[in-house]
Amino acid sequence: MTRKVVIVGAGVVGAACAFHATAAGMDVTVIDRGPVGAGTTSRGEGNVLISDKGPGPELSLARLSRTLWEEAAKEVGPETIELEPKGGLVVASTEEGLRALNAFAARQAACGVRVQPVEYVRDLEPQLSAGLPGGVYYPQDAQVQPVLAAAALLDAAVARGARLLTGEVTAAAADRGGRVTGVLTASGDVLQADAVINAAGTWGGEVGRRLGAPIEVLPRRGFVLVTEPLPPMVHHKVYSADYVANVASSDEGLETSCVVEGTRGGTILIGASRERVGFDMTPNPAVLTTLAAQACRLFPTLKKVHLIRAYRGFRPYCPDHLPVIGPDPRLPQVVHACGHEGAGIGLAPATGALVTAHLLGHPWRGADPAAYTGLLPDRFFTQGGASK
């Protein structure tokens, strides 16, 4: 029998889940309270990164996802999602930082990541500040346009029979034995399903609670600056070596690290900030000033460039900074696919593939399941803790 699946969330992760589940022949319904990709997906830069992942399950997920983005692009068209295999350049500002970066890259290389130490970073990016001691180039890093990518994956799923609904999930539907049989919506509808996928991004914790399978997914606010359109001047994704440490930090205070990259439209995107302020959307001029100053130190020519806007959003993260992907041990009919923090766009295809594999009951294309066990929800319950 065809499995009936309800996916809560029409961002890029939910779209990727629908893309792979429909390809496997499942009967899929995607429901979101807003438009496609209107949440965290619309607030991201479109990063498809391997460079910022250390050895472990997230790096395995990133490597698989990089391959699956290429495969998806062949189906939907690389121009449709603006897939750019531009590569990433991580630069150090001190000799000590360079030694740490090279050591990190060596550990990645041992896992199969392609890394190229760079002595003269201005050979790759001529507009970089003079005197930087070096960096590492990652040719596998790429970028997509996130909302276009989410829409294209959902379009492909709809073409295979998926349904896309607008509405809010309020609770799980269950039989007398407590087995989840679908979801209830705010309009009073019941969507029957054999499995419900929680792909609600920053709201994954709340959706998990409504489904009876709460997990701790927290918001982390970030800002991105956008410049006026310019002739091409930043050719790769360029970021400072401290970005990786900031991503992994659990500090509640403001953290910023310089990230600069161009877009096809000619604008330059400047990030990245991270702070735990709940769902407070209040603009913070001090953060914008800090980001701009960091970018100008890295690319002095930006001092002459006008900013046209800034946008902000919330990155959904789990306390251990790993996404949660797989069936909930308390309610196996609920499958989580959230908590990716700022990496959800890059990790979406592999997340969709793993979720589909869980639903099918076998590994994804023969991949070693042990590589991804650290992402399962079980980790919140088998290490002496209980998810909130």
Tab-separated table of C-alpha atoms in Angstrom:
chain	number	residue	atom	x	y	z
A	1	MET	CA	0.000	0.000	0.000
A	2	THR	CA	1.131	3.572	-0.661
A	3	ARG	CA	2.251	5.329	2.513
A	4	LYS	CA	0.370	8.518	3.308
A	5	VAL	CA	2.605	11.252	4.664
A	6	VAL	CA	1.787	14.730	6.001
A	7	ILE	CA	4.688	17.184	6.041
A	8	VAL	CA	4.323	20.180	8.363
A	9	GLY	CA	6.350	23.006	6.856
A	10	ALA	CA	6.810	24.281	3.310
A	11	GLY	CA	10.302	25.647	3.727
A	12	VAL	CA	13.262	24.141	1.953
A	13	VAL	CA	13.521	21.172	4.344
A	14	GLY	CA	9.833	20.296	4.030
A	15	ALA	CA	10.103	20.741	0.263
A	16	ALA	CA	13.072	18.373	0.130
A	17	CYS	CA	11.179	15.807	2.200
A	18	ALA	CA	8.260	16.050	-0.253
A	19	PHE	CA	10.641	15.834	-3.226
A	20	HIS	CA	12.204	12.560	-2.063
A	21	ALA	CA	9.067	11.012	-0.562
A	22	THR	CA	7.079	11.486	-3.778
A	23	ALA	CA	9.992	10.114	-5.793
A	24	ALA	CA	9.662	6.977	-3.648
A	25	GLY	CA	5.972	6.744	-4.550
A	26	MET	CA	4.447	8.051	-1.323
A	27	ASP	CA	1.169	9.944	-1.048
A	28	VAL	CA	2.296	13.338	0.277
A	29	THR	CA	0.473	16.370	1.661
A	30	VAL	CA	2.462	19.466	2.635
A	31	ILE	CA	0.823	21.979	4.962
A	32	ASP	CA	2.112	25.370	6.069
A	33	ARG	CA	0.423	28.341	7.654
A	34	GLY	CA	2.128	30.709	5.187
A	35	PRO	CA	3.495	30.805	1.631
A	36	VAL	CA	6.202	28.473	0.372
A	37	GLY	CA	9.585	29.327	1.867
A	38	ALA	CA	8.262	32.345	3.770
A	39	GLY	CA	9.903	31.515	7.091
A	40	THR	CA	13.576	30.882	7.820
A	41	THR	CA	14.147	29.795	4.217
A	42	SER	CA	13.482	33.320	2.978
A	43	ARG	CA	15.923	34.761	5.526
A	44	GLY	CA	18.978	32.766	4.495
A	45	GLU	CA	21.838	33.289	2.097
A	46	GLY	CA	21.412	29.969	0.304
A	47	ASN	CA	24.617	28.391	1.597
A	48	VAL	CA	25.468	24.836	0.579
A	49	LEU	CA	28.532	24.433	2.767
A	50	ILE	CA	30.936	21.662	3.587
A	51	SER	CA	33.711	23.972	4.756
A	52	ASP	CA	32.207	24.786	8.170
A	53	LYS	CA	31.418	21.197	9.223
A	54	GLY	CA	33.832	19.259	11.404
A	55	PRO	CA	34.102	15.436	11.300
A	56	GLY	CA	30.899	13.791	12.461
A	57	PRO	CA	27.314	13.173	11.385
A	58	GLU	CA	26.659	16.722	10.165
A	59	LEU	CA	29.645	16.567	7.820
A	60	SER	CA	28.390	13.233	6.474
A	61	LEU	CA	24.996	14.850	5.943
A	62	ALA	CA	26.570	17.850	4.197
A	63	ARG	CA	28.590	15.686	1.808
A	64	LEU	CA	25.507	13.656	0.876
A	65	SER	CA	23.457	16.827	0.488
A	66	ARG	CA	26.020	18.391	-1.845
A	67	THR	CA	25.617	15.411	-4.185
A	68	LEU	CA	21.826	15.481	-3.914
A	69	TRP	CA	21.663	19.207	-4.737
A	70	GLU	CA	23.408	18.404	-8.003
A	71	GLU	CA	20.950	15.589	-8.687
A	72	ALA	CA	17.949	17.771	-7.874
A	73	ALA	CA	19.315	20.514	-10.124
A	74	LYS	CA	19.427	18.091	-13.037
A	75	GLU	CA	15.713	17.398	-12.566
A	76	VAL	CA	14.428	20.918	-11.906
A	77	GLY	CA	17.130	22.848	-13.801
A	78	PRO	CA	20.219	24.458	-12.217
A	79	GLU	CA	19.120	27.894	-13.446
A	80	THR	CA	15.749	27.446	-11.750
A	81	ILE	CA	17.352	27.199	-8.321
A	82	GLU	CA	20.414	29.331	-9.200
A	83	LEU	CA	22.839	26.610	-8.163
A	84	GLU	CA	26.351	28.074	-8.217
A	85	PRO	CA	29.305	25.800	-7.421
A	86	LYS	CA	31.362	28.857	-6.531
A	87	GLY	CA	33.570	27.322	-3.845
A	88	GLY	CA	34.361	28.764	-0.443
A	89	LEU	CA	37.431	30.588	0.811
A	90	VAL	CA	38.036	30.647	4.565
A	91	VAL	CA	40.621	33.248	5.573
A	92	ALA	CA	42.641	33.658	8.738
A	93	SER	CA	43.605	37.032	10.178
A	94	THR	CA	46.500	35.802	12.330
A	95	GLU	CA	49.208	33.148	12.091
A	96	GLU	CA	47.718	31.384	15.099
A	97	GLY	CA	44.309	31.382	13.428
A	98	LEU	CA	45.831	29.992	10.249
A	99	ARG	CA	47.428	27.094	12.132
A	100	ALA	CA	44.085	26.252	13.724
A	101	LEU	CA	42.312	26.519	10.372
A	102	ASN	CA	44.835	24.225	8.663
A	103	ALA	CA	44.484	21.670	11.454
A	104	PHE	CA	40.684	21.780	11.106
A	105	ALA	CA	40.972	21.367	7.321
A	106	ALA	CA	43.305	18.389	7.755
A	107	ARG	CA	40.687	16.625	9.886
A	108	GLN	CA	38.080	17.324	7.219
A	109	ALA	CA	40.379	16.045	4.476
A	110	ALA	CA	40.764	12.768	6.378
A	111	CYS	CA	36.971	12.396	6.000
A	112	GLY	CA	37.083	12.925	2.225
A	113	VAL	CA	36.529	16.696	2.004
A	114	ARG	CA	38.453	18.449	-0.749
A	115	VAL	CA	40.642	21.161	0.793
A	116	GLN	CA	43.306	23.367	-0.755
A	117	PRO	CA	45.544	25.451	1.547
A	118	VAL	CA	46.051	28.941	0.088
A	119	GLU	CA	49.110	31.033	0.908
A	120	TYR	CA	48.146	34.102	-1.101
A	121	VAL	CA	44.408	34.557	-0.684
A	122	ARG	CA	44.364	37.593	-2.988
A	123	ASP	CA	45.161	35.242	-5.879
A	124	LEU	CA	41.573	34.001	-5.478
A	125	GLU	CA	39.973	37.219	-4.232
A	126	PRO	CA	41.972	40.281	-5.380
A	127	GLN	CA	39.833	42.710	-3.355
A	128	LEU	CA	40.726	41.131	-0.012
A	129	SER	CA	42.667	43.165	2.493
A	130	ALA	CA	46.457	43.014	2.147
A	131	GLY	CA	48.515	41.173	4.721
A	132	LEU	CA	46.212	38.250	5.499
A	133	PRO	CA	48.419	35.245	6.346
A	134	GLY	CA	46.494	32.671	4.318
A	135	GLY	CA	43.425	30.505	4.197
A	136	VAL	CA	41.850	27.321	2.880
A	137	TYR	CA	39.832	26.938	-0.310
A	138	TYR	CA	36.912	24.493	-0.407
A	139	PRO	CA	35.897	23.783	-4.018
A	140	GLN	CA	32.771	21.842	-2.993
A	141	ASP	CA	31.027	24.823	-1.369
A	142	ALA	CA	28.078	26.171	-3.369
A	143	GLN	CA	25.040	28.409	-3.206
A	144	VAL	CA	21.387	28.274	-4.245
A	145	GLN	CA	18.613	30.869	-4.172
A	146	PRO	CA	16.704	29.446	-1.196
A	147	VAL	CA	13.101	30.416	-1.963
A	148	LEU	CA	13.454	29.447	-5.617
A	149	ALA	CA	14.981	26.151	-4.528
A	150	ALA	CA	12.136	25.387	-2.108
A	151	ALA	CA	9.546	26.275	-4.736
A	152	ALA	CA	11.239	24.146	-7.388
A	153	LEU	CA	11.459	21.086	-5.132
A	154	LEU	CA	7.791	21.459	-4.179
A	155	ASP	CA	6.775	21.968	-7.815
A	156	ALA	CA	8.504	18.695	-8.673
A	157	ALA	CA	6.726	16.970	-5.778
A	158	VAL	CA	3.356	18.373	-6.858
A	159	ALA	CA	4.016	17.167	-10.395
A	160	ARG	CA	4.375	13.685	-8.885
A	161	GLY	CA	1.051	14.019	-7.057
A	162	ALA	CA	1.767	15.873	-3.819
A	163	ARG	CA	-0.787	18.328	-2.421
A	164	LEU	CA	0.127	21.719	-0.941
A	165	LEU	CA	-2.254	23.190	1.642
A	166	THR	CA	-2.327	26.446	3.600
A	167	GLY	CA	-3.309	25.969	7.215
A	168	GLU	CA	-2.044	25.528	10.757
A	169	VAL	CA	-1.606	22.192	12.482
A	170	THR	CA	-3.037	22.262	15.999
A	171	ALA	CA	-2.671	18.678	17.194
A	172	ALA	CA	-2.122	15.103	16.197
A	173	ALA	CA	-4.990	12.807	15.348
A	174	ALA	CA	-4.666	9.451	17.084
A	175	ASP	CA	-6.486	6.147	17.460
A	176	ARG	CA	-7.621	4.701	20.778
A	177	GLY	CA	-4.244	3.136	21.329
A	178	GLY	CA	-2.492	6.507	21.014
A	179	ARG	CA	-1.021	5.776	17.614
A	180	VAL	CA	-0.754	8.950	15.504
A	181	THR	CA	-3.004	8.709	12.462
A	182	GLY	CA	-2.680	12.223	11.054
A	183	VAL	CA	-3.075	15.846	12.103
A	184	LEU	CA	-5.854	18.229	13.066
A	185	THR	CA	-5.879	21.725	11.550
A	186	ALA	CA	-7.120	25.082	12.807
A	187	SER	CA	-9.958	24.919	10.296
A	188	GLY	CA	-11.201	21.665	11.798
A	189	ASP	CA	-9.949	19.378	9.053
A	190	VAL	CA	-8.330	16.023	9.720
A	191	LEU	CA	-5.468	15.010	7.436
A	192	GLN	CA	-5.008	11.273	7.652
A	193	ALA	CA	-1.458	9.954	7.493
A	194	ASP	CA	0.680	6.964	8.302
A	195	ALA	CA	3.499	9.344	9.255
A	196	VAL	CA	3.768	13.042	10.098
A	197	ILE	CA	7.012	14.871	9.345
A	198	ASN	CA	7.877	17.824	11.557
A	199	ALA	CA	9.734	20.143	9.146
A	200	ALA	CA	8.564	23.372	10.774
A	201	GLY	CA	11.985	24.996	11.100
A	202	THR	CA	12.214	27.453	13.974
A	203	TRP	CA	8.734	26.383	15.051
A	204	GLY	CA	9.734	22.708	15.114
A	205	GLY	CA	9.688	22.680	18.904
A	206	GLU	CA	6.136	24.015	19.032
A	207	VAL	CA	4.916	21.681	16.295
A	208	GLY	CA	6.545	18.749	18.079
A	209	ARG	CA	4.692	19.743	21.255
A	210	ARG	CA	1.379	19.936	19.408
A	211	LEU	CA	1.988	16.491	17.957
A	212	GLY	CA	2.718	15.058	21.406
A	213	ALA	CA	6.442	14.646	20.690
A	214	PRO	CA	8.140	17.787	22.039
A	215	ILE	CA	11.783	18.478	21.207
A	216	GLU	CA	13.969	21.422	22.135
A	217	VAL	CA	14.355	23.593	19.041
A	218	LEU	CA	15.347	27.176	19.880
A	219	PRO	CA	15.508	30.387	17.820
A	220	ARG	CA	18.784	32.206	17.207
A	221	ARG	CA	18.406	35.596	15.550
A	222	GLY	CA	20.653	36.661	12.709
A	223	PHE	CA	21.019	39.702	10.444
A	224	VAL	CA	22.239	39.936	6.845
A	225	LEU	CA	23.172	43.147	4.997
A	226	VAL	CA	22.585	43.658	1.280
A	227	THR	CA	24.578	46.089	-0.860
A	228	GLU	CA	23.625	47.933	-4.002
A	229	PRO	CA	24.143	45.912	-7.242
A	230	LEU	CA	27.802	45.971	-8.282
A	231	PRO	CA	30.048	44.593	-11.013
A	232	PRO	CA	31.465	41.187	-9.973
A	233	MET	CA	34.011	41.687	-7.185
A	234	VAL	CA	33.529	38.782	-4.744
A	235	HIS	CA	33.895	35.516	-6.625
A	236	HIS	CA	33.562	32.912	-3.867
A	237	LYS	CA	31.868	32.592	-0.528
A	238	VAL	CA	34.432	34.244	1.738
A	239	TYR	CA	34.360	34.078	5.492
A	240	SER	CA	36.669	34.491	8.449
A	241	ALA	CA	37.987	31.451	10.276
A	242	ASP	CA	36.158	32.325	13.507
A	243	TYR	CA	32.793	31.668	11.812
A	244	VAL	CA	33.012	27.945	12.599
A	245	ALA	CA	33.570	28.591	16.313
A	246	ASN	CA	30.647	31.033	16.439
A	247	VAL	CA	28.306	28.514	14.833
A	248	ALA	CA	29.234	25.915	17.441
A	249	SER	CA	28.938	28.297	20.390
A	250	SER	CA	26.017	28.135	22.816
A	251	ASP	CA	26.604	31.606	24.265
A	252	GLU	CA	23.460	33.685	24.606
A	253	GLY	CA	25.207	36.963	23.811
A	254	LEU	CA	25.803	38.492	20.408
A	255	GLU	CA	28.405	36.826	18.203
A	256	THR	CA	29.480	38.086	14.796
A	257	SER	CA	31.880	36.736	12.199
A	258	CYS	CA	32.489	38.085	8.745
A	259	VAL	CA	30.803	36.334	5.812
A	260	VAL	CA	30.785	37.980	2.378
A	261	GLU	CA	29.506	36.682	-0.952
A	262	GLY	CA	28.108	37.949	-4.210
A	263	THR	CA	24.823	37.042	-5.882
A	264	ARG	CA	23.796	36.686	-9.494
A	265	GLY	CA	21.900	39.938	-9.236
A	266	GLY	CA	25.097	41.808	-8.399
A	267	THR	CA	24.311	42.505	-4.744
A	268	ILE	CA	26.708	41.429	-2.026
A	269	LEU	CA	25.425	39.682	1.088
A	270	ILE	CA	27.184	40.400	4.377
A	271	GLY	CA	26.724	38.410	7.576
A	272	ALA	CA	26.698	36.787	9.978
A	273	SER	CA	25.358	37.475	13.458
A	274	ARG	CA	23.928	35.090	16.014
A	275	GLU	CA	22.182	35.877	19.278
A	276	ARG	CA	19.640	34.211	21.526
A	277	VAL	CA	16.824	36.698	22.037
A	278	GLY	CA	13.800	34.455	21.653
A	279	PHE	CA	11.544	35.579	18.815
A	280	ASP	CA	12.372	39.269	19.209
A	281	MET	CA	12.415	40.823	15.717
A	282	THR	CA	13.526	44.292	16.874
A	283	PRO	CA	16.175	45.774	14.541
A	284	ASN	CA	19.545	46.309	16.185
A	285	PRO	CA	21.619	49.060	14.500
A	286	ALA	CA	24.673	48.127	16.577
A	287	VAL	CA	24.724	44.649	15.027
A	288	LEU	CA	24.409	46.083	11.519
A	289	THR	CA	27.259	48.490	12.210
A	290	THR	CA	29.474	45.668	13.487
A	291	LEU	CA	28.780	43.486	10.456
A	292	ALA	CA	29.513	46.341	8.052
A	293	ALA	CA	32.778	47.193	9.837
A	294	GLN	CA	33.954	43.579	9.756
A	295	ALA	CA	33.182	43.311	6.041
A	296	CYS	CA	35.090	46.520	5.305
A	297	ARG	CA	38.128	45.222	7.152
A	298	LEU	CA	38.080	42.076	5.039
A	299	PHE	CA	37.202	43.870	1.772
A	300	PRO	CA	38.321	47.524	2.099
A	301	THR	CA	36.688	48.471	-1.193
A	302	LEU	CA	33.281	47.959	0.444
A	303	LYS	CA	33.785	51.233	2.318
A	304	LYS	CA	32.689	52.991	-0.886
A	305	VAL	CA	29.585	50.847	-1.375
A	306	HIS	CA	26.002	51.663	-0.328
A	307	LEU	CA	23.819	49.292	1.659
A	308	ILE	CA	20.265	49.092	0.363
A	309	ARG	CA	18.655	46.955	3.033
A	310	ALA	CA	19.108	44.495	5.877
A	311	TYR	CA	16.997	41.512	6.769
A	312	ARG	CA	16.774	39.279	9.802
A	313	GLY	CA	15.412	35.917	10.721
A	314	PHE	CA	15.657	33.057	13.189
A	315	ARG	CA	17.839	29.999	12.843
A	316	PRO	CA	16.353	26.905	14.480
A	317	TYR	CA	18.909	25.055	16.563
A	318	CYS	CA	19.090	22.217	19.042
A	319	PRO	CA	21.247	22.553	22.186
A	320	ASP	CA	23.946	20.252	20.765
A	321	HIS	CA	23.981	22.180	17.452
A	322	LEU	CA	23.011	19.142	15.386
A	323	PRO	CA	19.769	18.779	13.443
A	324	VAL	CA	17.250	16.239	14.641
A	325	ILE	CA	16.305	13.815	11.875
A	326	GLY	CA	14.320	10.636	12.303
A	327	PRO	CA	11.368	9.013	14.072
A	328	ASP	CA	10.532	10.107	17.595
A	329	PRO	CA	11.074	7.191	20.021
A	330	ARG	CA	7.906	8.128	21.946
A	331	LEU	CA	5.683	8.366	18.858
A	332	PRO	CA	7.395	6.648	15.916
A	333	GLN	CA	4.753	7.924	13.504
A	334	VAL	CA	6.182	11.424	14.082
A	335	VAL	CA	9.408	11.985	12.152
A	336	HIS	CA	11.442	15.077	12.977
A	337	ALA	CA	13.341	17.028	10.323
A	338	CYS	CA	14.365	20.297	11.958
A	339	GLY	CA	16.947	22.063	14.118
A	340	HIS	CA	19.441	22.720	11.303
A	341	GLU	CA	20.322	26.197	12.598
A	342	GLY	CA	21.884	28.177	9.709
A	343	ALA	CA	22.606	25.085	7.608
A	344	GLY	CA	19.084	24.009	6.681
A	345	ILE	CA	19.273	25.109	3.056
A	346	GLY	CA	22.495	23.253	2.454
A	347	LEU	CA	21.399	20.136	4.353
A	348	ALA	CA	17.822	19.961	3.051
A	349	PRO	CA	18.185	17.358	0.268
A	350	ALA	CA	20.038	14.882	2.487
A	351	THR	CA	17.496	15.460	5.262
A	352	GLY	CA	14.688	14.647	2.843
A	353	ALA	CA	16.553	11.563	1.711
A	354	LEU	CA	17.132	10.282	5.256
A	355	VAL	CA	13.526	10.912	6.252
A	356	THR	CA	12.376	8.984	3.204
A	357	ALA	CA	14.768	6.162	4.051
A	358	HIS	CA	13.352	5.999	7.581
A	359	LEU	CA	9.835	5.787	6.161
A	360	LEU	CA	10.870	3.038	3.745
A	361	GLY	CA	12.673	1.135	6.462
A	362	HIS	CA	16.049	0.773	4.790
A	363	PRO	CA	19.277	2.811	4.457
A	364	TRP	CA	19.534	5.519	1.851
A	365	ARG	CA	21.104	3.952	-1.239
A	366	GLY	CA	23.062	1.539	0.882
A	367	ALA	CA	24.701	4.290	2.960
A	368	ASP	CA	25.978	3.310	6.400
A	369	PRO	CA	23.240	4.252	8.890
A	370	ALA	CA	25.871	4.524	11.613
A	371	ALA	CA	27.126	7.738	9.972
A	372	TYR	CA	23.845	9.454	10.849
A	373	THR	CA	22.807	7.919	14.176
A	374	GLY	CA	24.033	11.035	15.978
A	375	LEU	CA	21.181	12.964	14.341
A	376	LEU	CA	18.370	10.733	15.618
A	377	PRO	CA	15.918	12.076	18.237
A	378	ASP	CA	16.913	9.156	20.460
A	379	ARG	CA	19.986	11.102	21.572
A	380	PHE	CA	17.813	13.374	23.696
A	381	PHE	CA	16.474	10.418	25.667
A	382	THR	CA	19.317	7.904	25.806
A	383	GLN	CA	21.909	10.206	27.355
A	384	GLY	CA	20.135	10.720	30.640
A	385	GLY	CA	18.115	13.721	29.550
A	386	ALA	CA	14.575	14.426	28.498
A	387	SER	CA	13.608	16.809	25.747
A	388	LYS	CA	11.458	19.694	26.830
